[in-house]
PDB file of C-alpha atoms in Angstrom:
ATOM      1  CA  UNK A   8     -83.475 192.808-100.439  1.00 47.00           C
ATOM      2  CA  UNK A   9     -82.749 194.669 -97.095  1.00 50.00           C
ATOM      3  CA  UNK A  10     -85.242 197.851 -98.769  1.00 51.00           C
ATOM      4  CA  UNK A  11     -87.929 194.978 -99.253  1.00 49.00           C
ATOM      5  CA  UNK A  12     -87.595 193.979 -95.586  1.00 49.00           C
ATOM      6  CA  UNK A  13     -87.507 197.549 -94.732  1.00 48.00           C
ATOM      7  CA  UNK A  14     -90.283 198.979 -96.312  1.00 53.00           C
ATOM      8  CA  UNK A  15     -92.630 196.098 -95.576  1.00 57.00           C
ATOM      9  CA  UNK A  16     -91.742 195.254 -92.476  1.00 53.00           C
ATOM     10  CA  UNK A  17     -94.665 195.544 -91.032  1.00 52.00           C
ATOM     11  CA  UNK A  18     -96.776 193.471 -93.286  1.00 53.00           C
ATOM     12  CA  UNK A  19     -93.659 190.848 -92.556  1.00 50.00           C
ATOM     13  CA  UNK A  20     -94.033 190.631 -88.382  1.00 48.00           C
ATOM     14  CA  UNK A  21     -97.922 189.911 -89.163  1.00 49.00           C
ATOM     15  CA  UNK A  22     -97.338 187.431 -90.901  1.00 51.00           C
ATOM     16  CA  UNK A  23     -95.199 185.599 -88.562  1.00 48.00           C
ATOM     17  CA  UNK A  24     -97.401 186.560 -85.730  1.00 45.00           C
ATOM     18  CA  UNK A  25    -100.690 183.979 -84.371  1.00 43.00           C
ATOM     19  CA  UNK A  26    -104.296 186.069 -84.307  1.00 44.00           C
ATOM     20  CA  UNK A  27    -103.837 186.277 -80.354  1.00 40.00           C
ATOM     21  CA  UNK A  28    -100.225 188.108 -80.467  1.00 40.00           C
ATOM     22  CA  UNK A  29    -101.864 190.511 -83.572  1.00 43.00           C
ATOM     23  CA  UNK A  30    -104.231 191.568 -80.592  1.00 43.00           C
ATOM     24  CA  UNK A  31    -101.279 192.024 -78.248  1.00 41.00           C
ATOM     25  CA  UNK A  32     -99.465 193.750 -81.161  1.00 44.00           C
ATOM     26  CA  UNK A  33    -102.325 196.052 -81.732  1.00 45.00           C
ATOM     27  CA  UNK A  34    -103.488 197.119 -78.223  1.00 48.00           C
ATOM     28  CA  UNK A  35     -99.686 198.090 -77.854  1.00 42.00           C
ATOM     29  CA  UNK A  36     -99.224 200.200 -80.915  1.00 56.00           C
ATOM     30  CA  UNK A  37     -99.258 203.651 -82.163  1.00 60.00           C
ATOM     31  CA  UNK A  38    -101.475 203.494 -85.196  1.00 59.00           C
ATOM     32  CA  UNK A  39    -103.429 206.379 -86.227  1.00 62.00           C
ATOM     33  CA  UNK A  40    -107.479 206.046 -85.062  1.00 60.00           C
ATOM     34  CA  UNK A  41    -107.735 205.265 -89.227  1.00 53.00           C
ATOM     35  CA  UNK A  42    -104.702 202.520 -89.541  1.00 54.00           C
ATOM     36  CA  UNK A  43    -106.644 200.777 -86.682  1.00 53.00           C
ATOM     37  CA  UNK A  44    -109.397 200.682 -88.244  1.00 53.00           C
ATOM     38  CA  UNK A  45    -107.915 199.132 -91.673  1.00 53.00           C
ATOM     39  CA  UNK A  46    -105.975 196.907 -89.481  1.00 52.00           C
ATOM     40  CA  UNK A  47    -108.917 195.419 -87.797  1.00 53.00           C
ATOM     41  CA  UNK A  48    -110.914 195.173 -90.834  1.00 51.00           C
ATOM     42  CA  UNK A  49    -107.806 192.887 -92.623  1.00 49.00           C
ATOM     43  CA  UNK A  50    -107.360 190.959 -89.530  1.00 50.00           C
ATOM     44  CA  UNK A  51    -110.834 190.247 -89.564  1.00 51.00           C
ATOM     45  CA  UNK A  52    -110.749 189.254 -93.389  1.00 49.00           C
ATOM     46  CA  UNK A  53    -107.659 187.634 -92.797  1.00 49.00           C
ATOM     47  CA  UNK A  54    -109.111 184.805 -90.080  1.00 50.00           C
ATOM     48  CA  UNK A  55    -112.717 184.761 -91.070  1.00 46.00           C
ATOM     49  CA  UNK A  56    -114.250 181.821 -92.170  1.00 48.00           C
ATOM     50  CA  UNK A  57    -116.348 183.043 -94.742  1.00 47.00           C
ATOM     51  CA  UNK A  58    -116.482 184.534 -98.512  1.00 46.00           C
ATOM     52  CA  UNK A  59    -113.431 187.167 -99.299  1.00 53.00           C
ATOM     53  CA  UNK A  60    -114.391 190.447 -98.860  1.00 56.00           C
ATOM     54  CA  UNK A  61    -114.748 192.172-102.243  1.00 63.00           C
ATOM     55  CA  UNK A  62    -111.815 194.769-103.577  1.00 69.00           C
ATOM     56  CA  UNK A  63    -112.737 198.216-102.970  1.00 87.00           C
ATOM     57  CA  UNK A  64    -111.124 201.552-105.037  1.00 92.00           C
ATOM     58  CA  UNK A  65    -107.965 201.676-102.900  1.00 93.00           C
ATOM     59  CA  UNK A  66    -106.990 197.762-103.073  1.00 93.00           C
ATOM     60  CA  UNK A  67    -107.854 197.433-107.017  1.00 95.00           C
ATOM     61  CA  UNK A  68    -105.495 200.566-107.220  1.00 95.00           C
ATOM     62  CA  UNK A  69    -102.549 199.647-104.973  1.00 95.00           C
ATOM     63  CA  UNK A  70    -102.624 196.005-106.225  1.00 96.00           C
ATOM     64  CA  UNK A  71    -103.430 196.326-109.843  1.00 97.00           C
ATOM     65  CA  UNK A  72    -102.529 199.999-111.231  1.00 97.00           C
ATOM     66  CA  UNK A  73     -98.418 199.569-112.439  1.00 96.00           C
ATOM     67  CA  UNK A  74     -95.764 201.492-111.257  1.00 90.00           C
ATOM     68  CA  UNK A  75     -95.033 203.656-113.724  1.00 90.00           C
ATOM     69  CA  UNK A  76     -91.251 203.804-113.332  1.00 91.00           C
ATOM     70  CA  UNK A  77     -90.340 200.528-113.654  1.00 94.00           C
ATOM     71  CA  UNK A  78     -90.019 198.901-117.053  1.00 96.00           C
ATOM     72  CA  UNK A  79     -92.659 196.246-117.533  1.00 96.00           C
ATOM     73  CA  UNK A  80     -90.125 194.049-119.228  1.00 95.00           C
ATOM     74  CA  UNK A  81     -88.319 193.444-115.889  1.00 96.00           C
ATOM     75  CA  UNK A  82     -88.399 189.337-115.251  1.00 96.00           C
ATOM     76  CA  UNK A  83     -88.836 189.968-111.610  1.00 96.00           C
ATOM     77  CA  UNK A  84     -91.763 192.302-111.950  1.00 97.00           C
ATOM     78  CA  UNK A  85     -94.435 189.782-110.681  1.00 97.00           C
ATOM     79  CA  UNK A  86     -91.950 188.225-107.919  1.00 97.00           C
ATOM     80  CA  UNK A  87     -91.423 191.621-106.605  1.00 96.00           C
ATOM     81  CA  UNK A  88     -94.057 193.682-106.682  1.00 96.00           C
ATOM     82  CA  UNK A  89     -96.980 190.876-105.453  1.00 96.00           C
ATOM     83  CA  UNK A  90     -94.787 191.228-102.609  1.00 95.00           C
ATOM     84  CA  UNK A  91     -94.775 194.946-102.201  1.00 94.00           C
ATOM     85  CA  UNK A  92     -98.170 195.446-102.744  1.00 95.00           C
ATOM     86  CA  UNK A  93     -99.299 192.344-100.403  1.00 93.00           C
ATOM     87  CA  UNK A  94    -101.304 190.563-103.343  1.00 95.00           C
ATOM     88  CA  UNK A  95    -102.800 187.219-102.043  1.00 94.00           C
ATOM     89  CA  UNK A  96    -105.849 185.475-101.001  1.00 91.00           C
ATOM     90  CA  UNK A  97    -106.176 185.113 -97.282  1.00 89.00           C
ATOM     91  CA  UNK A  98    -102.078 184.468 -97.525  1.00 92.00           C
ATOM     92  CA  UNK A  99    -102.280 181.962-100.126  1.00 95.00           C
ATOM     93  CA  UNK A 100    -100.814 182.682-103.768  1.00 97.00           C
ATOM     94  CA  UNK A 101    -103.211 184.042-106.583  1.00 96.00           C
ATOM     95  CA  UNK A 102    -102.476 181.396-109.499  1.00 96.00           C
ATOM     96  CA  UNK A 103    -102.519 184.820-111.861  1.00 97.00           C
ATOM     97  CA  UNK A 104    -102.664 188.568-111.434  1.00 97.00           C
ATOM     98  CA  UNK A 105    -102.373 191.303-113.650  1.00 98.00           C
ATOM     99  CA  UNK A 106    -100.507 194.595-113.303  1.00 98.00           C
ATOM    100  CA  UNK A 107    -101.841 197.524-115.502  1.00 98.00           C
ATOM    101  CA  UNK A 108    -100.215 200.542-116.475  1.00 97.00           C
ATOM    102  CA  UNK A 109    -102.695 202.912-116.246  1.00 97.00           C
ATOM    103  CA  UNK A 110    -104.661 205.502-114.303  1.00 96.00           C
ATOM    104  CA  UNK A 111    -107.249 204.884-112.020  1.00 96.00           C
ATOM    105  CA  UNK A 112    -109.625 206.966-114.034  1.00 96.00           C
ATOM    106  CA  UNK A 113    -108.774 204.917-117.587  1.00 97.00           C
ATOM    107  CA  UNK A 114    -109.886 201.748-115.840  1.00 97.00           C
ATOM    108  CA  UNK A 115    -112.917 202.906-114.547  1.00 97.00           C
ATOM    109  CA  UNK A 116    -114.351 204.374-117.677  1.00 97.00           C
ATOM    110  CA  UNK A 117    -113.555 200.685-119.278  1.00 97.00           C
ATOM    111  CA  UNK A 118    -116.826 200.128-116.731  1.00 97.00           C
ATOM    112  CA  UNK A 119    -119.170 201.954-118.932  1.00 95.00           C
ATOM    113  CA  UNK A 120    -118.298 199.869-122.211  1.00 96.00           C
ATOM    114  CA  UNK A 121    -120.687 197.014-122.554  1.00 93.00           C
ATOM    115  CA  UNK A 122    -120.723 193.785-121.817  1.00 95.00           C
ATOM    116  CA  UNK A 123    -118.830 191.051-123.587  1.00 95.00           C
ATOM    117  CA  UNK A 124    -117.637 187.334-122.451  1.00 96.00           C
ATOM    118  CA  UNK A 125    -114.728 187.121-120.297  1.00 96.00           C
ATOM    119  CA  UNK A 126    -112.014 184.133-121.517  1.00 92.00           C
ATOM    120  CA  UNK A 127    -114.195 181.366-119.428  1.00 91.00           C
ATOM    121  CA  UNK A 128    -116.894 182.540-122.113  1.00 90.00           C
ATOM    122  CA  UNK A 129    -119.048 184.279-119.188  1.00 90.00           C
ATOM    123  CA  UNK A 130    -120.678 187.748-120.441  1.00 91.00           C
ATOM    124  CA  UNK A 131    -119.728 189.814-117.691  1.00 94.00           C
ATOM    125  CA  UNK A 132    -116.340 191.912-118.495  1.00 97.00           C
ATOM    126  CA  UNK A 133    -116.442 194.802-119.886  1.00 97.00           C
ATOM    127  CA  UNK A 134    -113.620 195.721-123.121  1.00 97.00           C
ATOM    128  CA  UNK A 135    -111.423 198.597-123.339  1.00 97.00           C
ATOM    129  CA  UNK A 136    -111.203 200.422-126.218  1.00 96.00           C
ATOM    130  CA  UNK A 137    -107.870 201.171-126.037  1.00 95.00           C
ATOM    131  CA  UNK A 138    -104.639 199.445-126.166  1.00 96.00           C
ATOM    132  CA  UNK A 139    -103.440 198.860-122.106  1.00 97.00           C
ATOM    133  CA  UNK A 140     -99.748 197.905-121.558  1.00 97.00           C
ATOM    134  CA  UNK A 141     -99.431 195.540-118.286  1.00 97.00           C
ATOM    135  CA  UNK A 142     -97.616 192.587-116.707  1.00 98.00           C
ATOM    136  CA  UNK A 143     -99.190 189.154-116.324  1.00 98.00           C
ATOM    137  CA  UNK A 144     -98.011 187.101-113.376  1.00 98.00           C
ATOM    138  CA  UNK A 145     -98.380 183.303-113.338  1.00 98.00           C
ATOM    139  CA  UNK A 146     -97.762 181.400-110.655  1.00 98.00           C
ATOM    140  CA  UNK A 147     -94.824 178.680-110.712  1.00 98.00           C
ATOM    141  CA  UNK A 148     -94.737 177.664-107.864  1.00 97.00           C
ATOM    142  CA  UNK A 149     -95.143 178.170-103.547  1.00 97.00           C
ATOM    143  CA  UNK A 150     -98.777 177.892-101.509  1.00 96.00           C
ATOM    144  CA  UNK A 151     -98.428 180.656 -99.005  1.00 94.00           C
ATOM    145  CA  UNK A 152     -97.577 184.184 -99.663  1.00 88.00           C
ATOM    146  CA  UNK A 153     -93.488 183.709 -98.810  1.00 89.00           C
ATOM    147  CA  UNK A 154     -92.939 181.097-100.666  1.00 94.00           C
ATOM    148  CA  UNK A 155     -94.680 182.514-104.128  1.00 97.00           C
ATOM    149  CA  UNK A 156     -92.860 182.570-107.278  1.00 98.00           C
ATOM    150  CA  UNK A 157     -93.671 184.098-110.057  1.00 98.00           C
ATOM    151  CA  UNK A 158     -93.185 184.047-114.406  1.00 98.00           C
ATOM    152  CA  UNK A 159     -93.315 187.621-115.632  1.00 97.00           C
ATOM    153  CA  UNK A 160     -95.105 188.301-119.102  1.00 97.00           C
ATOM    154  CA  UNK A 161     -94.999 191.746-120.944  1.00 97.00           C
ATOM    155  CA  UNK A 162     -98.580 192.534-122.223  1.00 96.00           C
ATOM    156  CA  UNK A 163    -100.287 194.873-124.760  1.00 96.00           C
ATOM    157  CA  UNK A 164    -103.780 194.726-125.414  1.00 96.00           C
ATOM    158  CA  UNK A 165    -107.715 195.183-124.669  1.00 97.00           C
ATOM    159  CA  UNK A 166    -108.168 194.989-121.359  1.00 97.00           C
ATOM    160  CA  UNK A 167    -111.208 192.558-119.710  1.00 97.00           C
ATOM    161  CA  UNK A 168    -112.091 193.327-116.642  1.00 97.00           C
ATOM    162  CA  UNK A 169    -115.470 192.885-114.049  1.00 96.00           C
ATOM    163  CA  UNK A 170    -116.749 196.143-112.119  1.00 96.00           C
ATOM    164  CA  UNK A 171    -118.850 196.426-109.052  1.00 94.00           C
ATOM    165  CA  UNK A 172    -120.862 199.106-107.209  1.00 92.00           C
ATOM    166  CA  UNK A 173    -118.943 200.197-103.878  1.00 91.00           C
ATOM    167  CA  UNK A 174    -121.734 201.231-101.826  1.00 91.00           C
ATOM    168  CA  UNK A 175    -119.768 203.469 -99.275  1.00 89.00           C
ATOM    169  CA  UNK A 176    -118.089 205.893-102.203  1.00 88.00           C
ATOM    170  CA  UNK A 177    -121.238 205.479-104.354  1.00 92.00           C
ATOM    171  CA  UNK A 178    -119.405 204.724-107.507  1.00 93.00           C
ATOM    172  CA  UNK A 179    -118.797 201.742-110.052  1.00 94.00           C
ATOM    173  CA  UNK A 180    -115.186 200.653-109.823  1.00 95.00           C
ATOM    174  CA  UNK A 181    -113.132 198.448-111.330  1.00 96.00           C
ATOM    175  CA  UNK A 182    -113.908 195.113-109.431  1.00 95.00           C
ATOM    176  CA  UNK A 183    -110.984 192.506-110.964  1.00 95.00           C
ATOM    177  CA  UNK A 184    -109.062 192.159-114.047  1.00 97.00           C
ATOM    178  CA  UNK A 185    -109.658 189.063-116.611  1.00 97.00           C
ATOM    179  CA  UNK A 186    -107.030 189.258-118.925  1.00 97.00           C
ATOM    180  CA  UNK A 187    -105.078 191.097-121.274  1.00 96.00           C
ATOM    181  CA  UNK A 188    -106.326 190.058-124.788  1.00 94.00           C
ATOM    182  CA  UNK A 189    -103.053 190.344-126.860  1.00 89.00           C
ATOM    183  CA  UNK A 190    -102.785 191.509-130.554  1.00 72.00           C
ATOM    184  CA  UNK A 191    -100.587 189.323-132.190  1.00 58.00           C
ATOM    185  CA  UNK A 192    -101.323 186.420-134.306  1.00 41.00           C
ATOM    186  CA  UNK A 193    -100.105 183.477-133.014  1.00 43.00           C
ATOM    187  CA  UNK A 194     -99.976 181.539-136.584  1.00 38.00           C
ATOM    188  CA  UNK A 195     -98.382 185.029-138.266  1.00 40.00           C
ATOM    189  CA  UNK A 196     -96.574 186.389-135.285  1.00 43.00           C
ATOM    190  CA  UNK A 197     -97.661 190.226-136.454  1.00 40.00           C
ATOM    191  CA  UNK A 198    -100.518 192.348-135.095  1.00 42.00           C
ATOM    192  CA  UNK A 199    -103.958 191.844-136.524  1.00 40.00           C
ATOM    193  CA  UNK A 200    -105.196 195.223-138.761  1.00 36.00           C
ATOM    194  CA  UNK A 201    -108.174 195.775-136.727  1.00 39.00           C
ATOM    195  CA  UNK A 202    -105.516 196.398-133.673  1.00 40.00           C
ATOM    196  CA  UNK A 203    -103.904 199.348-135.518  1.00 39.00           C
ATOM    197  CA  UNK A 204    -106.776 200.595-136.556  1.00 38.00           C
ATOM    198  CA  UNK A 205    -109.731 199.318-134.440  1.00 43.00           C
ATOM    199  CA  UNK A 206    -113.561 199.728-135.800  1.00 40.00           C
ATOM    200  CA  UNK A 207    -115.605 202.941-134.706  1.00 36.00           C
ATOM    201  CA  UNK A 208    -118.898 201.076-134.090  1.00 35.00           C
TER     202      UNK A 208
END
């Protein structure tokens, strides 16, 4: 606990402060010309009124890519790491999230695979090829960002996922992930054949 209040203590004060003593915070502080810069922008997206900014490269990777040390098996995966990596929606709790353990790179090829229907039945995720271990987080219970709580699920499967073009880098990146279509069976319990070996066309 005290290296969770440690290491994140400053997204901690912030969120205990109002917007008018963030701008007595900030006109005060010692922040690089860059970390001001970031700082304004998620203040601003924090307290604005209108639609939520989209992810860019460095959010989907801090708050999606897993960390590759820890065992996704751990039941407090979700509780602690939405926490570490400041995963939320303008401080309220995402209902679901999914952690992914793999590189940057292996996600954004998934971008270039075509188009096939995400699980609300919309054709706009694109399919990896490959088999992608992760952690799926649902939320139990809690509103704000404090007070979320969090089931922890071990996944293996394709991943579905939505891309977008970030205009500033000039690239396609991985925009938000869908779901984690698991191989087992849930009438047999075992993995489907096609899973093992899955078609080459």
């Amino acid at each position: 606990m005290w290296i969770l209040i440690t290491t994140q203590l400053l997204p901690l004060l912030l969120l205990m402060l109002q917007p008018l003593q963030f701008e007595k915070l900030f006109k005060y502080s010692d922040l690089s010309d860059v970390d001001s810069e970031e700082f304004e922008d998620y203040l601003e997206e924090l307290y604005s009124t209108g639609p939520t900014k989209a992810p860019t490269k460095k959010t989907f990777q801090n708050q999606v890519l897993a960390d590759p040390d820890r065992p996704l098996s751990d039941p407090h995966y979700c509780n602690d790491e939405v926490r570490m990596k400041n995963v939320h929606n303008r401080l309220y709790c995402k209902k679901e999230h999914f952690f992914l353990q793999a590189t940057y790179e292996e996600v954004q090829k998934i971008c270039r695979h075509l188009f096939v229907p995400c699980k609300n039945g919309v054709k706009k995720c694109h399919r990896s090829k490959k088999l992608i271990e992760g952690v799926y987080c649902s939320l139990t219970s809690g509103t704000m960002i404090v007070d979320c709580i969090y089931e922890s699920f071990y996944k293996r499967g394709f991943a579905l996922i939505t891309c977008r073009w970030q205009n500033d880098i000039q690239e396609i990146i991985p925009d938000h992930v869908d779901d984690l279509q698991e191989l087992y069976s849930q009438q047999k319990g075992i993995i489907h054949q096609e899973a093992i070996f899955p078609p080459l066309f």
